[in-house]
Amino acid sequence: MSRLQSLKVFVSQRLSAAVDEIFGHFEKTISEYEEELNRRHRRMLDVVLTPEIKQRDVREQSARKEEVPLSSRSGSPSLTRRTQSPHIKEEGGKCGEQLRETAS
């Protein structure tokens, strides 16, 4: 066998081993994802099929709907004071004229 042929065989073997290793990792990752999806589906089915859990969730959701968030309250003096911008009155005295001249 010539050196070129032995090099081709060596490279081919190494590439085959690398491909096998990559596919092994790929298959492992896919099976882990499938297991995770199955766990999530089982949890979702348990929630839907278990009446006690379902009733508790409904009670929690209705309790949350009854609460009024602060942002939806209108007319609160503390909120309106913060959102209003301060009004600055400009007077036309000597200072005001001097500032306008220097700005020009």
Coordinates of N, CA, C and O in Angstrom, one line a residue:
M1 N 0.8 -1.2 0.0 CA 0.0 0.0 0.0 C 0.9 1.2 0.0 O 1.8 1.3 0.7
S2 N 0.5 2.2 -0.8 CA 1.4 3.4 -0.9 C 1.0 4.3 0.3 O 0.0 4.1 1.0
R3 N 1.8 5.3 0.5 CA 1.6 6.2 1.6 C 0.3 7.0 1.4 O -0.4 7.3 2.3
L4 N 0.0 7.4 0.2 CA -1.2 8.1 -0.1 C -2.4 7.3 0.2 O -3.4 7.8 0.8
Q5 N -2.4 6.0 -0.2 CA -3.6 5.2 0.1 C -3.7 5.0 1.6 O -4.8 5.0 2.1
S6 N -2.6 4.8 2.3 CA -2.7 4.6 3.8 C -3.2 5.9 4.5 O -4.0 5.8 5.4
L7 N -2.8 7.0 3.9 CA -3.3 8.3 4.5 C -4.8 8.4 4.2 O -5.6 8.8 5.1
K8 N -5.3 8.0 3.0 CA -6.7 8.1 2.7 C -7.5 7.2 3.7 O -8.6 7.5 4.2
V9 N -7.0 6.0 3.9 CA -7.6 5.0 4.8 C -7.7 5.6 6.2 O -8.8 5.5 6.9
F10 N -6.6 6.2 6.7 CA -6.6 6.7 8.0 C -7.6 7.9 8.2 O -8.3 7.9 9.1
V11 N -7.6 8.8 7.2 CA -8.5 9.9 7.3 C -9.9 9.4 7.2 O -10.8 9.9 7.9
S12 N -10.2 8.5 6.4 CA -11.5 7.9 6.2 C -12.0 7.3 7.6 O -13.1 7.5 8.0
Q13 N -11.1 6.6 8.2 CA -11.5 6.0 9.5 C -11.7 7.0 10.6 O -12.7 6.9 11.4
R14 N -10.9 8.0 10.6 CA -11.1 9.1 11.6 C -12.4 9.9 11.3 O -13.1 10.2 12.3
L15 N -12.7 10.1 10.1 CA -13.9 10.8 9.7 C -15.1 10.0 10.1 O -16.1 10.5 10.6
S16 N -15.1 8.7 9.9 CA -16.1 7.8 10.2 C -16.4 7.8 11.7 O -17.5 7.8 12.2
A17 N -15.3 7.8 12.5 CA -15.4 7.8 13.9 C -16.0 9.1 14.4 O -16.8 9.1 15.3
A18 N -15.6 10.2 13.8 CA -16.1 11.5 14.2 C -17.6 11.6 13.9 O -18.4 12.1 14.7
V19 N -18.0 11.1 12.7 CA -19.4 11.1 12.4 C -20.2 10.2 13.3 O -21.3 10.7 13.8
D20 N -19.7 9.1 13.7 CA -20.4 8.2 14.7 C -20.6 8.9 16.0 O -21.6 8.8 16.6
E21 N -19.5 9.6 16.4 CA -19.6 10.3 17.7 C -20.6 11.4 17.7 O -21.4 11.6 18.6
I22 N -20.6 12.2 16.6 CA -21.5 13.3 16.4 C -23.0 12.8 16.4 O -23.8 13.4 17.1
F23 N -23.2 11.8 15.6 CA -24.6 11.2 15.6 C -25.0 10.6 17.0 O -26.2 10.7 17.4
G24 N -24.1 10.1 17.7 CA -24.4 9.6 19.1 C -24.8 10.7 20.0 O -25.8 10.6 20.7
H25 N -24.1 11.8 19.9 CA -24.5 13.0 20.7 C -25.8 13.6 20.3 O -26.7 14.0 21.1
F26 N -26.0 13.6 19.0 CA -27.3 14.1 18.4 C -28.5 13.2 18.9 O -29.5 13.8 19.3
E27 N -28.3 11.9 18.8 CA -29.4 11.0 19.2 C -29.7 11.2 20.7 O -30.8 11.2 21.2
K28 N -28.6 11.3 21.5 CA -28.8 11.5 23.0 C -29.5 12.8 23.3 O -30.4 12.8 24.1
T29 N -29.2 13.9 22.6 CA -29.8 15.2 22.8 C -31.3 15.1 22.4 O -32.2 15.6 23.1
I30 N -31.6 14.5 21.3 CA -33.0 14.3 20.8 C -33.8 13.5 21.9 O -34.9 13.9 22.2
S31 N -33.2 12.4 22.4 CA -34.0 11.6 23.4 C -34.2 12.4 24.7 O -35.2 12.3 25.3
E32 N -33.2 13.2 25.1 CA -33.4 14.1 26.3 C -34.5 15.1 26.0 O -35.3 15.3 26.9
Y33 N -34.6 15.7 24.9 CA -35.7 16.6 24.5 C -37.0 15.9 24.5 O -38.0 16.5 25.1
E34 N -37.1 14.7 24.0 CA -38.3 14.0 24.0 C -38.8 13.7 25.4 O -40.0 13.8 25.7
E35 N -37.9 13.3 26.2 CA -38.2 13.0 27.6 C -38.7 14.2 28.3 O -39.7 14.1 29.1
E36 N -38.1 15.4 28.1 CA -38.6 16.6 28.7 C -40.0 17.0 28.2 O -40.8 17.4 29.0
L37 N -40.2 16.8 26.9 CA -41.5 17.1 26.4 C -42.6 16.2 27.0 O -43.7 16.6 27.3
N38 N -42.2 14.9 27.2 CA -43.2 13.9 27.8 C -43.5 14.3 29.2 O -44.6 14.3 29.7
R39 N -42.4 14.8 30.0 CA -42.7 15.2 31.3 C -43.6 16.4 31.4 O -44.5 16.5 32.2
R40 N -43.4 17.4 30.5 CA -44.2 18.6 30.5 C -45.7 18.2 30.1 O -46.6 18.7 30.7
H41 N -45.8 17.3 29.1 CA -47.2 16.9 28.7 C -47.9 16.2 29.8 O -49.1 16.4 30.1
R42 N -47.2 15.3 30.6 CA -47.8 14.7 31.7 C -48.2 15.6 32.8 O -49.3 15.5 33.3
R43 N -47.4 16.7 33.1 CA -47.8 17.7 34.0 C -49.0 18.4 33.6 O -49.9 18.7 34.4
M44 N -49.0 18.8 32.3 CA -50.2 19.5 31.8 C -51.4 18.7 31.9 O -52.5 19.1 32.3
L45 N -51.3 17.4 31.5 CA -52.5 16.5 31.6 C -52.9 16.3 33.1 O -54.1 16.3 33.4
D46 N -52.0 16.2 34.0 CA -52.3 16.1 35.4 C -53.1 17.3 35.9 O -54.1 17.2 36.6
V47 N -52.7 18.5 35.4 CA -53.4 19.7 35.8 C -54.8 19.7 35.3 O -55.8 20.1 36.0
V48 N -55.0 19.4 34.0 CA -56.3 19.4 33.4 C -57.2 18.3 34.0 O -58.4 18.5 34.2
L49 N -56.6 17.1 34.2 CA -57.4 16.0 34.7 C -57.7 15.9 36.2 O -58.5 15.2 36.6
T50 N -56.9 16.7 37.0 CA -57.1 16.6 38.4 C -58.0 17.8 38.8 O -57.6 18.9 38.7
P51 N -59.2 17.5 39.3 CA -60.2 18.5 39.5 C -59.8 19.5 40.7 O -60.0 20.7 40.6
E52 N -59.1 18.9 41.7 CA -58.7 19.8 42.8 C -57.7 20.9 42.4 O -57.9 22.0 42.7
I53 N -56.8 20.5 41.6 CA -55.8 21.5 41.1 C -56.5 22.5 40.2 O -56.3 23.7 40.3
K54 N -57.4 22.0 39.4 CA -58.1 22.9 38.4 C -59.0 23.9 39.2 O -59.0 25.1 38.9
Q55 N -59.7 23.4 40.3 CA -60.5 24.3 41.0 C -59.7 25.4 41.8 O -60.0 26.5 41.8
R56 N -58.5 24.9 42.3 CA -57.6 25.9 43.0 C -57.1 27.0 42.0 O -57.1 28.1 42.3
D57 N -56.8 26.5 40.8 CA -56.3 27.5 39.8 C -57.3 28.5 39.5 O -57.1 29.7 39.3
V58 N -58.6 28.0 39.3 CA -59.7 28.9 39.0 C -59.9 29.9 40.1 O -60.1 31.1 39.9
R59 N -59.8 29.5 41.4 CA -60.0 30.4 42.5 C -58.9 31.4 42.5 O -59.1 32.6 42.7
E60 N -57.6 31.0 42.2 CA -56.5 32.0 42.2 C -56.7 33.0 41.1 O -56.4 34.2 41.3
Q61 N -57.1 32.6 40.0 CA -57.3 33.5 38.8 C -58.4 34.5 39.1 O -58.3 35.7 38.8
S62 N -59.5 34.0 39.7 CA -60.6 35.0 40.1 C -60.2 36.0 41.1 O -60.6 37.1 41.1
A63 N -59.3 35.5 42.1 CA -58.8 36.4 43.1 C -57.9 37.5 42.5 O -58.0 38.7 42.9
R64 N -57.1 37.1 41.5 CA -56.2 38.1 40.8 C -57.1 39.1 40.1 O -56.7 40.3 40.0
K65 N -58.2 38.7 39.4 CA -59.0 39.6 38.7 C -59.7 40.6 39.5 O -59.9 41.7 39.1
E66 N -60.0 40.2 40.8 CA -60.7 41.2 41.7 C -59.7 42.3 42.2 O -60.2 43.4 42.5
E67 N -58.4 42.0 42.2 CA -57.5 43.0 42.7 C -57.4 44.1 41.6 O -57.3 43.8 40.4
V68 N -57.3 45.4 42.0 CA -57.2 46.5 41.1 C -55.8 47.0 41.1 O -55.3 47.4 42.2
P69 N -55.0 46.9 40.0 CA -53.6 47.4 40.0 C -53.6 48.9 40.2 O -54.5 49.6 39.8
L70 N -52.4 49.3 40.7 CA -52.3 50.8 41.0 C -52.3 51.6 39.7 O -52.8 52.7 39.7
S71 N -51.8 51.1 38.6 CA -51.8 51.8 37.4 C -53.2 52.1 36.8 O -53.4 53.1 36.1
S72 N -54.2 51.3 37.2 CA -55.5 51.6 36.6 C -56.3 52.5 37.5 O -57.4 52.9 37.1
R73 N -55.8 52.9 38.7 CA -56.5 53.9 39.5 C -56.3 55.3 38.9 O -55.2 55.7 38.6
S74 N -57.4 56.0 38.8 CA -57.3 57.4 38.2 C -57.6 58.4 39.3 O -58.4 58.1 40.2
G75 N -57.1 59.6 39.1 CA -57.4 60.6 40.0 C -56.6 60.6 41.3 O -56.9 61.4 42.2
S76 N -55.7 59.8 41.5 CA -54.9 59.8 42.7 C -54.0 61.0 42.7 O -53.2 61.2 41.8
P77 N -54.1 61.8 43.7 CA -53.3 63.1 43.8 C -51.8 62.8 43.7 O -51.1 63.6 43.1
S78 N -51.3 61.8 44.4 CA -49.9 61.6 44.4 C -49.4 61.2 43.0 O -48.3 61.6 42.6
L79 N -50.2 60.4 42.2 CA -49.8 60.1 40.9 C -49.9 61.2 39.9 O -49.0 61.4 39.1
T80 N -50.9 62.1 40.0 CA -51.0 63.2 39.1 C -50.0 64.2 39.4 O -49.5 64.9 38.5
R81 N -49.6 64.4 40.6 CA -48.5 65.4 40.9 C -47.2 65.0 40.3 O -46.5 65.8 39.8
R82 N -46.9 63.7 40.3 CA -45.6 63.3 39.8 C -45.6 63.4 38.2 O -44.6 63.6 37.7
T83 N -46.7 63.2 37.6 CA -46.7 63.2 36.1 C -46.8 64.5 35.5 O -46.5 64.7 34.4
Q84 N -47.3 65.5 36.3 CA -47.4 66.9 35.8 C -46.0 67.5 35.7 O -45.2 67.4 36.6
S85 N -45.7 68.2 34.6 CA -44.4 68.9 34.5 C -44.5 70.2 35.2 O -45.5 70.9 35.2
P86 N -43.4 70.7 35.8 CA -43.5 72.0 36.5 C -43.6 73.1 35.5 O -43.0 73.1 34.4
H87 N -44.4 74.1 35.8 CA -44.5 75.3 34.9 C -43.6 76.4 35.4 O -43.6 76.8 36.5
I88 N -42.7 76.8 34.5 CA -41.7 77.8 34.9 C -42.1 79.1 34.2 O -42.3 79.1 32.9
K89 N -42.3 80.2 34.9 CA -42.8 81.4 34.4 C -41.5 82.2 34.0 O -40.6 82.4 34.8
E90 N -41.5 82.8 32.8 CA -40.4 83.6 32.3 C -40.7 85.0 32.5 O -41.7 85.5 32.1
E91 N -39.8 85.7 33.2 CA -40.0 87.1 33.4 C -39.1 87.9 32.5 O -38.0 87.5 32.3
G92 N -39.5 89.1 32.1 CA -38.7 89.8 31.2 C -37.8 90.9 31.8 O -37.5 91.9 31.2
G93 N -37.4 90.7 33.0 CA -36.5 91.7 33.7 C -35.1 91.8 33.1 O -34.9 91.3 32.0
K94 N -34.2 92.5 33.7 CA -32.8 92.6 33.2 C -32.2 91.3 33.0 O -31.5 91.1 32.0
C95 N -32.3 90.4 33.9 CA -31.7 89.1 33.8 C -32.2 88.3 32.6 O -31.4 87.7 31.9
G96 N -33.5 88.4 32.3 CA -34.0 87.7 31.2 C -33.5 88.3 29.9 O -33.2 87.6 28.9
E97 N -33.4 89.7 29.8 CA -32.8 90.3 28.6 C -31.4 90.0 28.4 O -30.9 89.7 27.3
Q98 N -30.6 89.9 29.5 CA -29.2 89.6 29.4 C -29.0 88.2 28.9 O -28.1 87.9 28.1
L99 N -29.8 87.3 29.4 CA -29.7 85.9 29.0 C -30.0 85.7 27.5 O -29.4 85.0 26.8
R100 N -31.1 86.5 27.0 CA -31.4 86.4 25.6 C -30.3 86.9 24.7 O -30.1 86.4 23.7
E101 N -29.7 88.1 25.2 CA -28.6 88.7 24.4 C -27.4 87.7 24.3 O -26.8 87.6 23.2
T102 N -27.1 87.1 25.4 CA -25.9 86.2 25.4 C -26.2 84.9 24.6 O -25.3 84.4 24.0
A103 N -27.4 84.5 24.5 CA -27.8 83.3 23.8 C -27.8 83.6 22.3 O -27.6 82.7 21.5
S104 N -27.9 84.8 21.9 CA -28.0 85.2 20.4 C -26.7 85.2 19.8 O -25.7 85.3 20.2

